Tab-separated table of C-alpha atoms in Angstrom:
chain	number	residue	atom	x	y	z
A	1360	MET	CA	0.099	-0.210	-0.215
A	1361	LEU	CA	2.574	2.426	0.925
A	1362	GLN	CA	4.900	1.755	-1.923
A	1363	ARG	CA	1.899	2.068	-4.517
A	1364	LEU	CA	0.973	4.759	-3.048
A	1365	ASP	CA	4.577	6.684	-3.005
A	1366	LYS	CA	4.183	5.843	-6.864
A	1367	ASN	CA	0.870	7.641	-7.267
A	1368	VAL	CA	2.167	10.670	-5.372
A	1369	LYS	CA	5.457	10.688	-7.419
A	1370	GLY	CA	3.472	10.617	-10.478
A	1371	PHE	CA	0.844	13.369	-9.513
A	1372	PHE	CA	3.781	15.908	-7.730
A	1373	LEU	CA	5.585	17.236	-11.014
A	1374	PRO	CA	2.670	17.923	-13.059
A	1375	ILE	CA	0.958	19.859	-10.241
A	1376	PHE	CA	3.719	21.628	-9.228
A	1377	LEU	CA	4.853	22.951	-12.406
A	1378	THR	CA	0.894	23.776	-13.551
A	1379	ILE	CA	0.786	25.510	-9.998
A	1380	LEU	CA	4.312	27.113	-10.512
A	1381	THR	CA	2.906	28.675	-13.696
A	1382	PHE	CA	-0.050	30.260	-12.667
A	1383	SER	CA	1.840	31.456	-9.509
A	1384	SER	CA	4.389	33.283	-11.586
A	1385	LEU	CA	1.976	34.913	-13.643
A	1386	ILE	CA	-0.272	36.183	-10.783
A	1387	LEU	CA	1.964	36.858	-8.183
A	1388	PRO	CA	4.306	39.786	-9.385
A	1389	HIS	CA	0.906	41.706	-10.079
A	1390	THR	CA	-0.376	40.986	-6.456
A	1391	THR	CA	2.707	41.272	-4.265
A	1392	GLN	CA	3.119	45.144	-4.583
A	1393	VAL	CA	1.004	47.967	-5.191
A	1394	VAL	CA	2.837	50.279	-7.905
A	1395	SER	CA	-0.237	51.290	-9.889
A	1396	TYR	CA	-3.716	52.193	-9.994
A	1397	ALA	CA	-4.067	50.899	-13.873
A	1398	GLN	CA	-7.386	50.505	-15.388
A	1399	GLY	CA	-7.614	47.734	-18.210
A	1400	THR	CA	-9.347	44.574	-19.653
A	1401	SER	CA	-8.097	41.020	-18.254
A	1402	SER	CA	-5.384	41.104	-20.818
A	1403	TYR	CA	-4.135	44.588	-20.767
A	1404	ASP	CA	-3.317	47.395	-18.166
A	1405	VAL	CA	-3.936	51.116	-19.200
A	1406	TYR	CA	-2.330	53.734	-17.413
A	1407	ASP	CA	-2.416	57.304	-17.366
A	1408	PHE	CA	0.746	59.353	-16.522
A	1409	VAL	CA	1.693	62.879	-16.002
A	1410	TYR	CA	5.691	63.330	-16.942
A	1411	VAL	CA	7.591	66.384	-15.450
A	1412	ASP	CA	10.810	67.617	-16.281
A	1413	VAL	CA	12.315	70.874	-15.232
A	1414	ALA	CA	15.938	71.994	-15.695
A	1415	ALA	CA	18.095	75.056	-14.725
A	1416	ILE	CA	21.293	75.676	-16.161
A	1417	THR	CA	23.298	77.110	-13.252
A	1418	TYR	CA	26.670	77.560	-15.170
A	1419	ALA	CA	27.887	77.161	-18.715
A	1420	SER	CA	31.552	77.669	-20.166
A	1421	ASN	CA	29.932	78.449	-23.643
A	1422	VAL	CA	26.482	78.537	-25.003
A	1423	SER	CA	25.078	75.239	-27.066
A	1424	GLU	CA	21.917	73.674	-27.478
A	1425	GLY	CA	20.506	70.327	-25.937
A	1426	TYR	CA	17.185	69.123	-25.852
A	1427	PHE	CA	15.200	67.340	-23.085
A	1428	GLU	CA	15.193	63.543	-23.191
A	1429	VAL	CA	11.372	62.620	-22.831
A	1430	PRO	CA	8.845	59.586	-23.317
A	1431	ILE	CA	8.507	58.983	-27.089
A	1432	ASN	CA	5.500	57.256	-28.739
A	1433	TYR	CA	6.337	53.761	-29.164
A	1434	SER	CA	3.787	50.950	-30.586
A	1435	GLU	CA	3.874	47.086	-30.510
A	1436	PRO	CA	1.147	44.728	-30.255
A	1437	HIS	CA	1.607	44.149	-26.504
A	1438	TYR	CA	3.159	47.489	-25.495
A	1439	THR	CA	2.047	51.056	-26.802
A	1440	GLN	CA	2.899	54.363	-25.381
A	1441	VAL	CA	1.545	57.590	-26.570
A	1442	ALA	CA	2.586	60.745	-25.510
A	1443	ARG	CA	0.856	64.221	-25.885
A	1444	VAL	CA	2.113	67.908	-24.807
A	1445	PHE	CA	0.291	69.091	-21.642
A	1446	LYS	CA	2.361	72.052	-20.776
A	1447	VAL	CA	5.811	73.775	-22.146
A	1448	GLY	CA	7.512	77.124	-20.734
A	1449	GLY	CA	10.499	78.745	-19.971
A	1450	ASP	CA	13.396	78.508	-22.549
A	1451	VAL	CA	12.080	75.270	-24.534
A	1452	VAL	CA	11.216	75.601	-27.985
A	1453	ILE	CA	9.489	72.768	-29.547
A	1454	ASP	CA	11.174	71.317	-33.132
A	1455	SER	CA	8.483	69.190	-35.179
A	1456	SER	CA	10.403	69.706	-38.617
A	1457	GLY	CA	11.752	66.284	-38.383
A	1458	ASN	CA	10.415	62.687	-37.986
A	1459	SER	CA	9.755	63.459	-33.937
A	1460	THR	CA	8.947	66.103	-32.018
A	1461	VAL	CA	12.298	67.769	-30.292
A	1462	PHE	CA	12.510	70.036	-26.960
A	1463	LYS	CA	15.176	72.223	-27.385
A	1464	THR	CA	17.068	74.375	-24.770
A	1465	PRO	CA	20.030	76.721	-25.336
A	1466	ILE	CA	22.922	75.335	-22.876
A	1467	SER	CA	23.750	78.718	-21.244
A	1468	ASN	CA	24.153	80.630	-17.933
A	1469	ASN	CA	20.863	80.952	-16.512
A	1470	THR	CA	18.628	79.220	-18.740
A	1471	ARG	CA	15.333	77.682	-17.507
A	1472	GLY	CA	12.950	75.424	-18.816
A	1473	TYR	CA	10.147	72.488	-18.357
A	1474	VAL	CA	8.441	70.064	-20.428
A	1475	VAL	CA	5.034	68.259	-18.973
A	1476	LEU	CA	3.619	65.551	-21.134
A	1477	ASN	CA	0.217	63.385	-20.828
A	1478	ILE	CA	1.553	59.668	-21.375
A	1479	THR	CA	-1.207	56.934	-22.188
A	1480	LEU	CA	0.554	53.247	-21.420
A	1481	THR	CA	-1.075	50.232	-22.686
A	1482	ARG	CA	0.729	46.901	-22.092
A	1483	GLU	CA	0.060	43.088	-21.870
A	1484	SER	CA	2.698	42.405	-19.485
A	1485	ARG	CA	1.531	38.589	-18.924
A	1486	LYS	CA	2.717	38.278	-22.510
A	1487	GLU	CA	5.948	38.739	-21.948
A	1488	LEU	CA	6.352	37.476	-18.418
A	1489	GLY	CA	4.765	34.227	-19.609
A	1490	ILE	CA	7.346	33.634	-22.041
A	1491	VAL	CA	10.290	34.246	-19.562
A	1492	THR	CA	8.672	32.294	-17.265
A	1493	GLN	CA	8.521	29.204	-19.456
A	1494	ALA	CA	12.400	29.458	-20.103
A	1495	LEU	CA	13.137	29.778	-16.660
A	1496	TYR	CA	10.668	27.962	-14.606
A	1497	LEU	CA	9.494	25.513	-17.190
A	1498	GLY	CA	12.363	24.074	-19.192
A	1499	ASN	CA	10.583	24.803	-22.353
A	1500	VAL	CA	13.803	24.209	-24.620
A	1501	LEU	CA	11.805	24.810	-27.706
A	1502	LEU	CA	10.207	27.942	-26.553
A	1503	TYR	CA	9.083	29.976	-30.194
A	1504	ASP	CA	11.566	27.856	-31.867
A	1505	TYR	CA	10.761	29.823	-35.314
A	1506	PRO	CA	13.113	31.472	-38.141
A	1507	TYR	CA	13.135	35.381	-37.713
A	1508	PRO	CA	12.282	37.769	-40.118
A	1509	GLN	CA	14.989	38.488	-42.537
A	1510	GLU	CA	14.675	42.245	-42.087
A	1511	ILE	CA	14.621	41.837	-38.297
A	1512	VAL	CA	18.108	40.051	-38.364
A	1513	GLU	CA	19.828	42.614	-40.629
A	1514	LYS	CA	18.969	45.230	-38.408
A	1515	TYR	CA	19.113	43.940	-35.067
A	1516	VAL	CA	21.796	41.328	-35.326
A	1517	LEU	CA	25.143	43.034	-35.413
A	1518	GLN	CA	28.654	42.310	-34.865
A	1519	PRO	CA	29.577	41.222	-31.352
A	1520	ASN	CA	32.143	42.973	-29.210
A	1521	LYS	CA	35.476	40.845	-29.526
A	1522	LYS	CA	36.134	41.265	-26.000
A	1523	VAL	CA	32.985	39.472	-25.207
A	1524	VAL	CA	33.326	37.018	-27.554
A	1525	GLU	CA	36.915	35.936	-26.096
A	1526	VAL	CA	35.398	36.310	-22.251
A	1527	VAL	CA	32.199	35.802	-21.931
A	1528	VAL	CA	31.362	33.411	-24.202
A	1529	PRO	CA	33.233	30.365	-23.200
A	1530	LEU	CA	32.158	31.365	-19.599
A	1531	PHE	CA	28.256	31.692	-20.510
A	1532	GLU	CA	28.370	28.271	-22.401
A	1533	GLU	CA	30.170	26.437	-19.699
A	1534	TRP	CA	27.639	27.694	-17.278
A	1535	MET	CA	24.630	27.188	-19.482
A	1536	ARG	CA	25.783	23.321	-19.746
A	1537	SER	CA	25.395	23.003	-16.030
A	1538	LYS	CA	21.969	23.969	-16.479
A	1539	LEU	CA	20.957	21.947	-19.343
A	1540	SER	CA	20.118	17.794	-18.714
A	1541	SER	CA	22.942	16.039	-20.215
A	1542	ASN	CA	21.217	14.914	-23.341
A	1543	ILE	CA	20.617	18.593	-24.127
A	1544	SER	CA	23.179	20.266	-26.004
A	1545	LEU	CA	23.135	24.227	-26.379
A	1546	GLY	CA	22.709	23.879	-30.308
A	1547	LYS	CA	19.371	21.794	-29.661
A	1548	VAL	CA	17.484	24.698	-27.768
A	1549	SER	CA	15.338	27.631	-29.252
A	1550	LYS	CA	17.326	31.093	-29.510
A	1551	THR	CA	14.426	32.371	-27.062
A	1552	TYR	CA	15.247	29.732	-24.465
A	1553	LEU	CA	19.046	30.489	-25.143
A	1554	ALA	CA	18.236	34.459	-24.987
A	1555	VAL	CA	16.166	34.391	-21.413
A	1556	TRP	CA	18.991	32.546	-19.889
A	1557	ALA	CA	21.717	34.696	-21.001
A	1558	ALA	CA	19.583	37.665	-19.711
A	1559	ASN	CA	19.737	35.397	-16.408
A	1560	TYR	CA	23.318	35.077	-16.311
A	1561	ILE	CA	24.445	38.828	-17.321
A	1562	TYR	CA	21.742	40.370	-15.332
A	1563	GLY	CA	22.175	38.105	-12.179
A	1564	ASP	CA	25.416	38.013	-10.500
A	1565	TYR	CA	26.936	35.133	-12.387
A	1566	LEU	CA	29.542	37.114	-13.859
A	1567	ILE	CA	28.980	40.628	-13.665
A	1568	LYS	CA	28.545	42.053	-10.061
A	1569	TYR	CA	25.938	44.500	-9.468
A	1570	ASN	CA	27.542	47.917	-8.926
A	1571	VAL	CA	26.075	51.201	-9.745
A	1572	SER	CA	28.305	53.900	-10.790
A	1573	SER	CA	26.595	57.496	-11.600
A	1574	ILE	CA	30.325	57.932	-13.905
A	1575	PRO	CA	30.608	56.184	-16.813
A	1576	ARG	CA	32.854	52.732	-17.559
A	1577	SER	CA	34.098	50.993	-20.462
A	1578	LEU	CA	33.646	47.880	-21.420
A	1579	ASP	CA	37.160	46.707	-20.664
A	1580	GLU	CA	36.846	48.205	-17.298
A	1581	VAL	CA	33.598	46.292	-16.472
A	1582	LEU	CA	34.972	42.676	-17.716
A	1583	GLU	CA	38.328	43.316	-15.973
A	1584	ARG	CA	36.445	44.465	-12.724
A	1585	ARG	CA	33.482	41.818	-13.144
A	1586	GLU	CA	31.662	44.682	-11.998
A	1587	GLY	CA	28.632	47.071	-13.524
A	1588	ASP	CA	24.903	48.043	-13.769
A	1589	CYS	CA	22.035	48.413	-16.055
A	1590	ASP	CA	24.237	50.006	-18.745
A	1591	ASP	CA	27.343	47.732	-18.577
A	1592	LYS	CA	25.062	44.539	-17.988
A	1593	SER	CA	22.729	45.565	-20.905
A	1594	ARG	CA	25.610	46.095	-23.762
A	1595	ILE	CA	27.698	43.001	-22.557
A	1596	LEU	CA	24.109	41.086	-23.013
A	1597	LEU	CA	23.410	42.610	-26.174
A	1598	SER	CA	27.015	41.324	-27.762
A	1599	LEU	CA	26.309	38.154	-26.288
A	1600	LEU	CA	22.646	37.788	-28.224
A	1601	TRP	CA	24.161	39.181	-31.505
A	1602	TYR	CA	26.637	36.135	-31.023
A	1603	TYR	CA	24.141	33.850	-31.337
A	1604	GLY	CA	22.332	35.309	-34.034
A	1605	ILE	CA	19.222	36.750	-31.551
A	1606	PRO	CA	17.961	40.042	-32.735
A	1607	ALA	CA	18.091	42.475	-29.566
A	1608	LYS	CA	18.432	46.267	-29.099
A	1609	ILE	CA	18.667	48.334	-25.613
A	1610	GLN	CA	15.583	50.405	-24.486
A	1611	TYR	CA	16.118	53.582	-22.343
A	1612	GLY	CA	13.451	54.747	-20.123
A	1613	TYR	CA	12.027	55.289	-16.835
A	1614	VAL	CA	10.553	52.412	-14.513
A	1615	TYR	CA	7.449	53.602	-12.772
A	1616	LEU	CA	7.667	52.834	-8.972
A	1617	ARG	CA	8.404	54.524	-5.745
A	1618	PHE	CA	11.682	56.503	-5.948
A	1619	ASN	CA	13.041	59.555	-4.691
A	1620	TYR	CA	16.694	60.097	-4.975
A	1621	VAL	CA	19.251	62.811	-5.817
A	1622	ALA	CA	21.688	61.685	-8.395
A	1623	ASP	CA	25.105	63.475	-8.754
A	1624	VAL	CA	27.097	63.447	-12.382
A	1625	TYR	CA	30.082	65.744	-12.249
A	1626	GLY	CA	28.506	68.202	-9.631
A	1627	SER	CA	25.154	68.300	-11.645
A	1628	LEU	CA	22.361	67.462	-10.035
A	1629	THR	CA	19.018	65.285	-10.868
A	1630	ARG	CA	16.379	64.586	-8.507
A	1631	PHE	CA	14.084	61.607	-9.520
A	1632	ILE	CA	10.639	61.012	-7.883
A	1633	ASN	CA	8.770	57.768	-9.050
A	1634	ALA	CA	10.857	57.723	-12.199
A	1635	GLY	CA	13.604	55.338	-11.939
A	1636	PRO	CA	15.929	55.754	-15.035
A	1637	HIS	CA	16.839	52.615	-16.481
A	1638	ALA	CA	18.279	50.573	-19.486
A	1639	TYR	CA	17.596	47.292	-19.989
A	1640	VAL	CA	17.395	44.603	-23.621
A	1641	VAL	CA	14.317	43.491	-25.191
A	1642	ILE	CA	14.816	40.497	-27.591
A	1643	TYR	CA	12.917	39.745	-30.933
A	1644	VAL	CA	10.731	36.910	-30.310
A	1645	PRO	CA	9.158	35.474	-33.632
A	1646	THR	CA	5.515	35.603	-33.920
A	1647	VAL	CA	5.318	37.708	-30.753
A	1648	GLY	CA	7.438	40.984	-31.606
A	1649	TRP	CA	9.643	42.461	-29.025
A	1650	VAL	CA	10.133	41.265	-25.572
A	1651	SER	CA	11.826	42.200	-22.319
A	1652	VAL	CA	14.252	40.170	-20.714
A	1653	ASP	CA	15.132	42.591	-18.030
A	1654	LEU	CA	15.697	40.148	-15.094
A	1655	LEU	CA	17.431	43.370	-12.967
A	1656	ALA	CA	14.477	45.664	-12.693
A	1657	TRP	CA	11.678	43.674	-14.566
A	1658	ALA	CA	10.965	46.351	-16.433
A	1659	ARG	CA	7.580	46.006	-18.662
A	1660	LEU	CA	7.791	42.343	-17.433
A	1661	TYR	CA	6.346	43.808	-14.194
A	1662	ASN	CA	7.040	47.675	-13.324
A	1663	PRO	CA	5.854	49.559	-16.245
A	1664	VAL	CA	8.356	52.024	-17.816
A	1665	LEU	CA	7.963	55.075	-20.057
A	1666	ILE	CA	10.295	54.393	-22.863
A	1667	THR	CA	12.850	57.584	-23.824
A	1668	GLY	CA	14.621	55.726	-26.608
A	1669	GLU	CA	16.276	52.643	-27.752
A	1670	SER	CA	19.632	51.617	-29.322
A	1671	THR	CA	22.030	49.067	-30.912
A	1672	TYR	CA	25.267	50.587	-29.625
A	1673	SER	CA	26.977	48.201	-27.492
A	1674	SER	CA	30.687	49.701	-26.936
A	1675	VAL	CA	31.974	51.845	-24.631
A	1676	THR	CA	35.433	53.164	-25.367
A	1677	SER	CA	38.320	55.384	-23.368
A	1678	GLU	CA	37.356	57.739	-25.970
A	1679	ASP	CA	34.102	57.890	-25.539
A	1680	LEU	CA	34.096	58.021	-21.648
A	1681	GLU	CA	36.881	61.454	-22.379
A	1682	GLU	CA	34.439	62.739	-24.159
A	1683	ALA	CA	31.536	62.366	-22.067
A	1684	LYS	CA	33.530	63.867	-19.628
A	1685	LYS	CA	34.123	66.989	-21.082
A	1686	PHE	CA	30.474	67.255	-22.278
A	1687	TYR	CA	29.264	66.848	-18.868
A	1688	THR	CA	32.089	69.186	-17.046
A	1689	SER	CA	31.228	71.961	-19.590
A	1690	PHE	CA	28.050	73.374	-17.740
A	1691	LYS	CA	26.311	72.466	-14.475
A	1692	TYR	CA	22.549	71.927	-14.165
A	1693	LEU	CA	19.667	71.168	-11.720
A	1694	GLU	CA	16.957	68.947	-13.131
A	1695	LEU	CA	13.769	67.253	-11.517
A	1696	ILE	CA	12.118	64.631	-13.245
A	1697	GLU	CA	8.716	63.087	-11.832
A	1698	ILE	CA	6.075	60.670	-12.896
A	1699	HIS	CA	2.556	60.499	-11.147
A	1700	GLU	CA	-0.674	59.076	-12.403
A	1701	SER	CA	-3.242	61.264	-13.627
A	1702	SER	CA	-5.696	60.368	-10.845
A	1703	LYS	CA	-2.868	60.525	-8.062
A	1704	LEU	CA	-1.281	63.917	-8.828
A	1705	PRO	CA	0.287	65.618	-5.643
A	1706	GLU	CA	-1.495	68.968	-4.420
A	1707	ASP	CA	1.643	70.557	-4.591
A	1708	LEU	CA	2.099	69.540	-8.142
A	1709	ILE	CA	-1.594	70.603	-9.351
A	1710	ARG	CA	-0.956	74.254	-7.518
A	1711	ASP	CA	2.719	74.908	-9.534
A	1712	LEU	CA	0.999	73.375	-12.836
A	1713	LEU	CA	-1.894	76.449	-12.429
A	1714	ASN	CA	0.750	79.055	-11.204
A	1715	ASN	CA	2.880	78.127	-13.772
A	1716	ASP	CA	5.627	77.911	-10.992
A	1717	LEU	CA	7.608	74.700	-12.117
A	1718	VAL	CA	11.031	76.485	-12.106
A	1719	GLY	CA	10.176	77.365	-8.376
A	1720	ARG	CA	9.292	73.721	-7.601
A	1721	LEU	CA	12.616	72.648	-9.105
A	1722	GLU	CA	14.329	75.439	-6.738
A	1723	ARG	CA	12.440	74.121	-3.549
A	1724	MET	CA	13.290	70.877	-4.359
A	1725	PHE	CA	16.742	71.547	-4.323
A	1726	SER	CA	16.827	73.654	-1.067
A	1727	GLU	CA	18.723	72.710	2.066
A	1728	GLY	CA	15.714	71.286	3.897
A	1729	SER	CA	14.565	69.096	0.430
A	1730	GLN	CA	17.994	67.812	0.248
A	1731	GLU	CA	18.290	66.437	3.592
A	1732	THR	CA	15.548	64.589	3.596
A	1733	THR	CA	15.943	63.008	0.301
A	1734	THR	CA	15.751	59.107	0.306
A	1735	VAL	CA	15.423	55.941	-1.804
A	1736	VAL	CA	11.807	54.991	-1.041
A	1737	THR	CA	12.575	51.537	-2.526
A	1738	ASN	CA	15.938	49.561	-2.964
A	1739	THR	CA	16.774	51.525	-5.679
A	1740	THR	CA	19.797	53.426	-6.992
A	1741	SER	CA	20.393	56.008	-10.294
A	1742	SER	CA	22.270	58.386	-12.039
A	1743	THR	CA	21.365	61.172	-14.242
A	1744	THR	CA	20.861	61.888	-17.967
A	1745	TYR	CA	20.746	65.299	-19.459
A	1746	PRO	CA	19.668	66.802	-22.419
A	1747	ALA	CA	22.534	66.595	-25.422
A	1748	SER	CA	22.905	67.834	-28.765
A	1749	THR	CA	21.234	64.891	-30.404
A	1750	GLN	CA	18.516	62.442	-30.195
A	1751	HIS	CA	18.899	59.239	-28.113
A	1752	THR	CA	20.148	56.646	-30.688
A	1753	SER	CA	24.138	55.767	-30.730
A	1754	THR	CA	25.240	59.100	-29.579
A	1755	THR	CA	28.022	59.395	-27.493
A	1756	ASN	CA	27.101	61.706	-24.902
A	1757	GLU	CA	23.379	59.645	-24.538
A	1758	GLU	CA	25.136	55.759	-24.661
A	1759	VAL	CA	27.997	56.348	-22.227
A	1760	THR	CA	25.610	58.397	-19.755
A	1761	ASN	CA	24.601	55.747	-16.860
A	1762	THR	CA	21.064	55.356	-15.991
A	1763	GLU	CA	20.234	52.736	-13.001
A	1764	ILE	CA	17.840	50.744	-11.075
A	1765	THR	CA	18.998	47.558	-8.382
A	1766	PRO	CA	17.792	44.122	-8.938
A	1767	SER	CA	14.637	43.719	-6.947
A	1768	SER	CA	13.592	40.742	-8.213
A	1769	SER	CA	14.886	37.837	-6.330
A	1770	LEU	CA	12.292	37.733	-3.471
A	1771	GLU	CA	9.423	37.996	-5.853
A	1772	VAL	CA	10.924	34.807	-7.751
A	1773	PHE	CA	11.462	33.063	-4.382
A	1774	SER	CA	7.878	33.815	-3.717
A	1775	VAL	CA	6.743	32.019	-6.554
A	1776	ILE	CA	8.406	29.039	-5.708
A	1777	VAL	CA	7.663	28.978	-1.989
A	1778	LEU	CA	3.335	29.583	-3.009
A	1779	ALA	CA	3.309	27.291	-5.678
A	1780	PHE	CA	5.502	24.260	-3.635
A	1781	GLY	CA	3.185	24.971	-0.575
A	1782	ILE	CA	-0.353	24.805	-2.785
A	1783	THR	CA	1.338	21.532	-4.075
A	1784	VAL	CA	2.192	20.001	-0.887
A	1785	ALA	CA	-1.529	20.818	0.090
A	1786	MET	CA	-3.257	19.225	-3.145
A	1787	LEU	CA	-0.942	16.157	-2.339
A	1788	ALA	CA	-2.267	15.835	1.437
A	1789	LEU	CA	-5.824	15.865	0.065
A	1790	LEU	CA	-4.817	13.402	-2.189
A	1791	ILE	CA	-3.525	10.977	0.116
A	1792	ILE	CA	-6.102	11.353	2.231
A	1793	LEU	CA	-8.445	10.439	-0.685
A	1794	LEU	CA	-6.248	7.297	-1.410
A	1795	LYS	CA	-6.355	6.216	2.233
A	1796	SER	CA	-10.440	6.660	2.248
A	1797	LYS	CA	-10.482	4.668	-1.187
A	1798	HIS	CA	-8.475	1.335	0.190
A	1799	ARG	CA	-10.153	1.323	3.561
């Protein structure tokens, strides 16, 4: 009886556990934290945000022109972002002559200006999260094993960095083989499956220890010291994915979460409120589209993010660093970036908007008392970006500017497993009782 019962339990345990694990991983991240009051259908969440960016140049060695880096219009089947101008003031000029709207501002002494946008974000995060879950927790080695469109490959599979190929690839493949069954080789798994595990390797501390820095680092320095933040890790991951022929790009944006932090870059200060500046990699999944593999801050997978741009720039050289330092030390500024849900605007922000006093709001935020009480509400760290002379594509000033939030997913992953295991044990206990009753 006990031996037979043991076989029944073994036969039921694995499928029950995997089923509950899948279900738990899909629902738990949306119930463990409250970061939004999004409205939507059972498949899509819809958010209405107000984005505020206020800047003041306190010193400039020479007059030049910059622009505000703000959320853009972005469209995918499961992630759509629409930006509308609500208010612009000070020395800001709107330039709509090109393919996109640019908010220009002179970089000169005593320049003041602000941009306020309404952002509507519609997303189907469960779609992206489900793909990551199937790869990491369910071991679906043939996940979306379909060919890529040729035009996607030509545009988003570029030449990988030589140092990444020499150093990172052998270490990753050794680590990856230890995760696969002995009868499965790397060549037998789908590229989607491989991409998710590559993200797990890079965004985890398996190779590069997480260490945020407001000063940009070269790729050689990151690999030598084995330390880096989201920008550094994302650039390495980009080259690693390209090596295996996986279309990928880096997205930049502000992750919406409880956040209040002042960042210092070469003496210039930016205060972020509910806006965690971040860089992460998205991969192209056949028949689906672009999917986040951000296992560092779970951008798009769990936390909504206001996308400001994307890039395929994967290397930072010492020359890039020198040019960035020269740019950021040529002027000093104060900047305030904050994100709020439209239905939850703070009363003081409403008052400042009505009174056209956003520059005054900036000054108050950086008053002596405000700086003394500045704290990071969640376990996050950040560094700033500032309007540069070109749009956020692959220009040096933008690409070597670090933007970061720290890892926050370990507890959620552990909670998913514990919840699934607990429910499974409870169901098995019920099964044992039923079997005992049947054989009496």
